[in-house]
mmCIF file of C-alpha atoms in Angstrom:
data_model
loop_
_atom_site.group_PDB
_atom_site.id
_atom_site.type_symbol
_atom_site.label_atom_id
_atom_site.label_comp_id
_atom_site.label_asym_id
_atom_site.label_seq_id
_atom_site.Cartn_x
_atom_site.Cartn_y
_atom_site.Cartn_z
ATOM 1 C CA UNK A 18 17.683 -0.345 -0.567
ATOM 2 C CA UNK A 19 16.078 -3.656 -1.525
ATOM 3 C CA UNK A 20 16.298 -4.320 -5.299
ATOM 4 C CA UNK A 21 12.498 -4.682 -5.517
ATOM 5 C CA UNK A 22 11.993 -1.215 -4.026
ATOM 6 C CA UNK A 23 14.617 0.233 -6.384
ATOM 7 C CA UNK A 24 12.994 -1.371 -9.423
ATOM 8 C CA UNK A 25 9.544 -0.089 -8.449
ATOM 9 C CA UNK A 26 10.888 3.474 -8.375
ATOM 10 C CA UNK A 27 11.882 3.310 -12.047
ATOM 11 C CA UNK A 28 9.710 5.264 -14.452
ATOM 12 C CA UNK A 29 8.460 2.252 -16.389
ATOM 13 C CA UNK A 30 5.912 -0.544 -16.280
ATOM 14 C CA UNK A 31 7.363 -3.686 -14.711
ATOM 15 C CA UNK A 32 7.265 -7.048 -16.475
ATOM 16 C CA UNK A 33 7.849 -9.937 -14.094
ATOM 17 C CA UNK A 34 8.154 -13.567 -15.195
ATOM 18 C CA UNK A 35 7.397 -16.639 -13.107
ATOM 19 C CA UNK A 36 8.753 -20.110 -13.786
ATOM 20 C CA UNK A 37 9.166 -23.316 -11.782
ATOM 21 C CA UNK A 38 12.736 -23.970 -10.653
ATOM 22 C CA UNK A 39 14.048 -27.234 -12.110
ATOM 23 C CA UNK A 40 11.787 -27.093 -15.180
ATOM 24 C CA UNK A 41 12.003 -28.198 -17.956
ATOM 25 C CA UNK A 42 15.223 -29.815 -16.652
ATOM 26 C CA UNK A 43 16.725 -29.798 -13.182
ATOM 27 C CA UNK A 44 19.710 -27.618 -14.072
ATOM 28 C CA UNK A 45 17.920 -25.090 -16.329
ATOM 29 C CA UNK A 46 17.172 -22.669 -13.478
ATOM 30 C CA UNK A 47 20.202 -20.357 -13.658
ATOM 31 C CA UNK A 48 20.281 -20.215 -17.464
ATOM 32 C CA UNK A 49 16.603 -19.238 -17.619
ATOM 33 C CA UNK A 50 17.160 -16.450 -15.076
ATOM 34 C CA UNK A 51 20.179 -15.125 -16.973
ATOM 35 C CA UNK A 52 18.348 -15.243 -20.320
ATOM 36 C CA UNK A 53 15.299 -13.454 -18.921
ATOM 37 C CA UNK A 54 17.439 -10.617 -17.574
ATOM 38 C CA UNK A 55 19.378 -10.417 -20.840
ATOM 39 C CA UNK A 56 16.087 -9.939 -22.689
ATOM 40 C CA UNK A 57 14.889 -7.056 -20.551
ATOM 41 C CA UNK A 58 12.706 -8.681 -17.900
ATOM 42 C CA UNK A 59 12.458 -6.448 -14.812
ATOM 43 C CA UNK A 60 11.884 -9.019 -12.088
ATOM 44 C CA UNK A 61 11.789 -12.824 -11.799
ATOM 45 C CA UNK A 62 9.680 -15.059 -9.587
ATOM 46 C CA UNK A 63 11.356 -18.413 -9.053
ATOM 47 C CA UNK A 64 8.789 -21.053 -8.193
ATOM 48 C CA UNK A 65 9.804 -23.473 -5.445
ATOM 49 C CA UNK A 66 7.990 -26.676 -6.494
ATOM 50 C CA UNK A 67 5.539 -28.175 -4.022
ATOM 51 C CA UNK A 68 3.387 -31.298 -4.220
ATOM 52 C CA UNK A 69 0.124 -29.487 -3.363
ATOM 53 C CA UNK A 70 0.175 -26.052 -5.043
ATOM 54 C CA UNK A 71 -3.321 -24.766 -4.209
ATOM 55 C CA UNK A 72 -3.224 -21.476 -6.148
ATOM 56 C CA UNK A 73 -1.726 -22.907 -9.320
ATOM 57 C CA UNK A 74 -3.566 -23.999 -12.423
ATOM 58 C CA UNK A 75 -2.777 -27.117 -14.455
ATOM 59 C CA UNK A 76 0.163 -25.626 -16.398
ATOM 60 C CA UNK A 77 2.138 -24.548 -13.350
ATOM 61 C CA UNK A 78 1.094 -27.658 -11.417
ATOM 62 C CA UNK A 79 2.435 -29.860 -14.222
ATOM 63 C CA UNK A 80 5.739 -27.952 -14.338
ATOM 64 C CA UNK A 81 6.027 -28.195 -10.552
ATOM 65 C CA UNK A 82 5.401 -31.955 -10.667
ATOM 66 C CA UNK A 83 8.003 -32.375 -13.418
ATOM 67 C CA UNK A 84 10.511 -30.337 -11.416
ATOM 68 C CA UNK A 85 9.937 -32.516 -8.344
ATOM 69 C CA UNK A 86 10.384 -35.651 -10.475
ATOM 70 C CA UNK A 87 13.585 -34.077 -11.821
ATOM 71 C CA UNK A 88 14.807 -33.984 -8.228
ATOM 72 C CA UNK A 89 14.318 -30.321 -7.311
ATOM 73 C CA UNK A 90 14.408 -29.595 -3.573
ATOM 74 C CA UNK A 91 14.776 -26.459 -1.465
ATOM 75 C CA UNK A 92 18.445 -27.209 -0.834
ATOM 76 C CA UNK A 93 19.178 -27.910 -4.502
ATOM 77 C CA UNK A 94 17.567 -24.597 -5.467
ATOM 78 C CA UNK A 95 19.728 -22.753 -2.939
ATOM 79 C CA UNK A 96 22.804 -24.575 -4.253
ATOM 80 C CA UNK A 97 21.918 -23.624 -7.844
ATOM 81 C CA UNK A 98 21.489 -19.965 -6.901
ATOM 82 C CA UNK A 99 24.542 -19.583 -4.657
ATOM 83 C CA UNK A 100 26.488 -17.580 -7.285
ATOM 84 C CA UNK A 101 23.522 -15.970 -9.066
ATOM 85 C CA UNK A 102 24.479 -12.427 -8.010
ATOM 86 C CA UNK A 103 27.739 -12.714 -9.924
ATOM 87 C CA UNK A 104 25.741 -12.545 -13.158
ATOM 88 C CA UNK A 105 22.230 -11.224 -12.411
ATOM 89 C CA UNK A 106 21.300 -7.763 -11.081
ATOM 90 C CA UNK A 107 17.482 -7.621 -11.276
ATOM 91 C CA UNK A 108 15.177 -8.446 -8.333
ATOM 92 C CA UNK A 109 14.671 -12.149 -7.625
ATOM 93 C CA UNK A 110 11.688 -13.420 -5.661
ATOM 94 C CA UNK A 111 11.057 -16.973 -4.502
ATOM 95 C CA UNK A 112 7.397 -17.948 -4.757
ATOM 96 C CA UNK A 113 6.370 -21.035 -2.893
ATOM 97 C CA UNK A 114 4.168 -22.571 -0.250
ATOM 98 C CA UNK A 115 4.859 -22.321 3.447
ATOM 99 C CA UNK A 116 5.291 -26.035 4.195
ATOM 100 C CA UNK A 117 8.746 -26.448 2.558
ATOM 101 C CA UNK A 118 9.924 -23.242 4.263
ATOM 102 C CA UNK A 119 8.660 -24.497 7.621
ATOM 103 C CA UNK A 120 10.415 -27.818 7.081
ATOM 104 C CA UNK A 121 13.666 -26.026 6.209
ATOM 105 C CA UNK A 122 13.217 -23.717 9.200
ATOM 106 C CA UNK A 123 11.876 -20.213 8.618
ATOM 107 C CA UNK A 124 14.939 -18.514 10.120
ATOM 108 C CA UNK A 125 17.333 -20.731 8.132
ATOM 109 C CA UNK A 126 15.303 -20.205 4.953
ATOM 110 C CA UNK A 127 15.371 -16.417 5.320
ATOM 111 C CA UNK A 128 19.075 -16.431 6.194
ATOM 112 C CA UNK A 129 19.877 -18.512 3.101
ATOM 113 C CA UNK A 130 17.791 -16.208 0.886
ATOM 114 C CA UNK A 131 19.714 -13.206 2.207
ATOM 115 C CA UNK A 132 23.071 -14.919 1.650
ATOM 116 C CA UNK A 133 22.418 -15.676 -2.016
ATOM 117 C CA UNK A 134 20.714 -12.376 -2.834
ATOM 118 C CA UNK A 135 17.007 -13.185 -2.945
ATOM 119 C CA UNK A 136 15.018 -9.970 -2.493
ATOM 120 C CA UNK A 137 11.584 -11.201 -1.513
ATOM 121 C CA UNK A 138 9.157 -14.048 -1.004
ATOM 122 C CA UNK A 139 5.604 -14.737 -2.138
ATOM 123 C CA UNK A 140 3.888 -17.338 0.053
ATOM 124 C CA UNK A 141 0.214 -17.650 -0.970
ATOM 125 C CA UNK A 142 -0.786 -19.815 2.004
ATOM 126 C CA UNK A 143 0.834 -17.722 4.765
ATOM 127 C CA UNK A 144 -1.957 -15.558 6.260
ATOM 128 C CA UNK A 145 -1.011 -11.920 6.680
ATOM 129 C CA UNK A 146 -2.043 -11.945 10.369
ATOM 130 C CA UNK A 147 0.241 -14.893 11.135
ATOM 131 C CA UNK A 148 3.073 -13.242 9.205
ATOM 132 C CA UNK A 149 2.659 -9.952 11.067
ATOM 133 C CA UNK A 150 2.550 -11.648 14.482
ATOM 134 C CA UNK A 151 5.151 -14.397 14.067
ATOM 135 C CA UNK A 152 7.466 -13.877 11.096
ATOM 136 C CA UNK A 153 7.696 -10.223 10.058
ATOM 137 C CA UNK A 154 10.583 -9.519 12.432
ATOM 138 C CA UNK A 155 12.578 -12.406 10.910
ATOM 139 C CA UNK A 156 11.907 -11.266 7.343
ATOM 140 C CA UNK A 157 12.883 -7.701 8.260
ATOM 141 C CA UNK A 158 16.088 -8.887 9.933
ATOM 142 C CA UNK A 159 17.232 -10.490 6.686
ATOM 143 C CA UNK A 160 16.054 -7.640 4.440
ATOM 144 C CA UNK A 161 13.380 -9.711 2.708
ATOM 145 C CA UNK A 162 10.195 -8.233 1.316
ATOM 146 C CA UNK A 163 7.126 -10.439 1.760
ATOM 147 C CA UNK A 164 4.573 -9.949 -1.006
ATOM 148 C CA UNK A 165 0.891 -10.581 -0.272
ATOM 149 C CA UNK A 166 -1.892 -11.449 -2.680
ATOM 150 C CA UNK A 167 -5.270 -9.751 -2.907
ATOM 151 C CA UNK A 168 -8.255 -10.830 -5.019
ATOM 152 C CA UNK A 169 -11.526 -9.174 -6.115
ATOM 153 C CA UNK A 170 -13.083 -10.715 -2.983
ATOM 154 C CA UNK A 171 -10.586 -9.197 -0.520
ATOM 155 C CA UNK A 172 -12.288 -6.555 1.624
ATOM 156 C CA UNK A 173 -11.052 -2.972 1.644
ATOM 157 C CA UNK A 174 -10.266 -3.339 5.349
ATOM 158 C CA UNK A 175 -8.028 -6.350 4.753
ATOM 159 C CA UNK A 176 -6.371 -4.708 1.740
ATOM 160 C CA UNK A 177 -5.477 -1.725 3.912
ATOM 161 C CA UNK A 178 -4.067 -4.044 6.589
ATOM 162 C CA UNK A 179 -1.980 -5.860 3.957
ATOM 163 C CA UNK A 180 -0.803 -2.477 2.676
ATOM 164 C CA UNK A 181 0.217 -1.444 6.202
ATOM 165 C CA UNK A 182 2.479 -4.488 6.769
ATOM 166 C CA UNK A 183 3.884 -4.554 3.210
ATOM 167 C CA UNK A 184 7.021 -2.809 2.006
ATOM 168 C CA UNK A 185 7.371 -3.750 -1.676
ATOM 169 C CA UNK A 186 4.356 -4.320 -3.876
ATOM 170 C CA UNK A 187 0.959 -5.953 -3.563
ATOM 171 C CA UNK A 188 0.307 -8.924 -5.851
ATOM 172 C CA UNK A 189 -3.088 -8.215 -7.292
ATOM 173 C CA UNK A 190 -4.716 -11.449 -8.442
ATOM 174 C CA UNK A 191 -6.904 -10.537 -11.405
ATOM 175 C CA UNK A 192 -9.698 -12.988 -10.591
ATOM 176 C CA UNK A 193 -10.757 -15.522 -7.989
ATOM 177 C CA UNK A 194 -9.402 -18.468 -9.945
ATOM 178 C CA UNK A 195 -6.207 -20.445 -10.274
ATOM 179 C CA UNK A 196 -3.321 -19.374 -12.507
ATOM 180 C CA UNK A 197 -3.622 -19.822 -16.253
ATOM 181 C CA UNK A 198 -7.394 -20.300 -16.199
ATOM 182 C CA UNK A 199 -8.518 -17.222 -18.094
ATOM 183 C CA UNK A 200 -7.700 -15.248 -21.183
ATOM 184 C CA UNK A 201 -8.197 -11.508 -21.378
ATOM 185 C CA UNK A 202 -9.985 -9.178 -18.989
ATOM 186 C CA UNK A 203 -13.645 -8.231 -18.931
ATOM 187 C CA UNK A 204 -15.570 -5.410 -17.262
ATOM 188 C CA UNK A 205 -15.533 -7.198 -13.876
ATOM 189 C CA UNK A 206 -11.749 -7.130 -13.789
ATOM 190 C CA UNK A 207 -11.568 -3.556 -15.034
ATOM 191 C CA UNK A 208 -13.943 -2.447 -12.261
ATOM 192 C CA UNK A 209 -11.785 -4.270 -9.702
ATOM 193 C CA UNK A 210 -8.566 -2.737 -11.077
ATOM 194 C CA UNK A 211 -10.130 0.735 -10.905
ATOM 195 C CA UNK A 212 -11.388 0.155 -7.358
ATOM 196 C CA UNK A 213 -7.918 -0.731 -6.106
ATOM 197 C CA UNK A 214 -6.273 2.128 -8.017
ATOM 198 C CA UNK A 215 -8.647 4.585 -6.311
ATOM 199 C CA UNK A 216 -7.660 3.324 -2.845
ATOM 200 C CA UNK A 217 -4.301 5.151 -3.186
ATOM 201 C CA UNK A 218 -2.366 2.448 -1.361
ATOM 202 C CA UNK A 219 1.194 3.196 -0.278
ATOM 203 C CA UNK A 220 2.511 0.088 -2.041
ATOM 204 C CA UNK A 221 2.285 -0.186 -5.840
ATOM 205 C CA UNK A 222 0.324 -3.076 -7.296
ATOM 206 C CA UNK A 223 1.491 -5.697 -9.768
ATOM 207 C CA UNK A 224 -1.217 -7.750 -11.472
ATOM 208 C CA UNK A 225 -0.960 -11.493 -11.985
ATOM 209 C CA UNK A 226 -3.143 -14.373 -13.274
ATOM 210 C CA UNK A 227 -4.470 -14.027 -16.828
ATOM 211 C CA UNK A 228 -1.555 -12.051 -18.325
ATOM 212 C CA UNK A 229 -0.427 -13.974 -21.380
ATOM 213 C CA UNK A 230 0.320 -11.578 -24.258
ATOM 214 C CA UNK A 231 1.003 -7.944 -25.143
ATOM 215 C CA UNK A 232 -2.699 -7.058 -25.040
ATOM 216 C CA UNK A 233 -3.308 -8.337 -21.500
ATOM 217 C CA UNK A 234 0.006 -6.876 -20.297
ATOM 218 C CA UNK A 235 -0.996 -3.447 -21.616
ATOM 219 C CA UNK A 236 -4.518 -3.781 -20.199
ATOM 220 C CA UNK A 237 -3.219 -4.657 -16.742
ATOM 221 C CA UNK A 238 -0.564 -1.968 -16.633
ATOM 222 C CA UNK A 239 -3.107 0.772 -17.389
ATOM 223 C CA UNK A 240 -4.117 0.366 -13.747
ATOM 224 C CA UNK A 241 -1.016 -1.028 -12.040
ATOM 225 C CA UNK A 242 2.739 -0.632 -11.852
ATOM 226 C CA UNK A 243 3.371 -3.931 -13.570
ATOM 227 C CA UNK A 244 2.218 -7.406 -14.481
ATOM 228 C CA UNK A 245 3.350 -10.975 -13.933
ATOM 229 C CA UNK A 246 3.336 -13.740 -16.536
ATOM 230 C CA UNK A 247 3.597 -17.354 -15.419
ATOM 231 C CA UNK A 248 1.548 -20.013 -17.193
ATOM 232 C CA UNK A 249 2.113 -18.558 -20.677
ATOM 233 C CA UNK A 250 5.883 -18.566 -20.167
ATOM 234 C CA UNK A 251 5.861 -22.136 -18.858
ATOM 235 C CA UNK A 252 3.817 -23.214 -21.888
ATOM 236 C CA UNK A 253 6.451 -21.560 -24.058
ATOM 237 C CA UNK A 254 9.219 -23.468 -22.265
ATOM 238 C CA UNK A 255 7.347 -26.749 -22.647
ATOM 239 C CA UNK A 256 6.797 -26.190 -26.378
ATOM 240 C CA UNK A 257 10.023 -24.412 -27.375
ATOM 241 C CA UNK A 258 12.507 -25.391 -24.672
ATOM 242 C CA UNK A 259 14.869 -22.821 -23.178
ATOM 243 C CA UNK A 260 16.397 -21.619 -26.453
ATOM 244 C CA UNK A 261 13.733 -19.121 -27.583
ATOM 245 C CA UNK A 262 13.178 -16.950 -24.519
ATOM 246 C CA UNK A 263 13.945 -13.773 -26.493
ATOM 247 C CA UNK A 264 11.045 -14.500 -28.873
ATOM 248 C CA UNK A 265 8.635 -14.837 -25.964
ATOM 249 C CA UNK A 266 9.696 -11.553 -24.362
ATOM 250 C CA UNK A 267 9.610 -9.634 -27.691
ATOM 251 C CA UNK A 268 6.011 -10.744 -28.203
ATOM 252 C CA UNK A 269 4.979 -9.117 -24.906
ATOM 253 C CA UNK A 270 6.584 -5.704 -25.300
#
């Protein structure tokens, strides 16, 4: 069974952390992953830096730009992660935009992910219809879960279609904004969270965007299986470096 599916079956709320590969420094990637697992993180989203990250707010954009300036590429990331399964057991997801994957070759990209032990992909700009028609068979062949995003504006019909072609979790974007652009959740978000919870989808939901502390993590996980923190963790790395990851995690739960 895929590690993501196994993790989602555990009787606990999932805390997933996102960071940009190659940030703050090019060769920090593996150490950050190892430290996050050591401190009890359930799942990690490794950001593949891209020059035009449409869904990302200024914090993640800046870290992505720094990583690119540091020299991060798709091949370097794969090289860094080639032995990651010798030390890390939790689910690892690569989150990135479709262009670098297309340039690398979708089949080659998926094959490489399978070889090094990546469990899934999140590709915000790959439409679900295109995935279902053209790429799902390739992802399935290499045992990769593709995670789709929904927002408060996504219709029930489309959510049910996404649910039907998904096999891991649904990434529930808390608001129709970029990452890191809000703090806390209001009644609009709560209504949205409740609406999705009542749909009884077959795939669990994990909430992202706007989770930055223990309060927002607890708020989000009242309605969903887990929550994802990205911008707040990257801010922590930019202010504290890679040496105080345990302090960040302890402050969340």
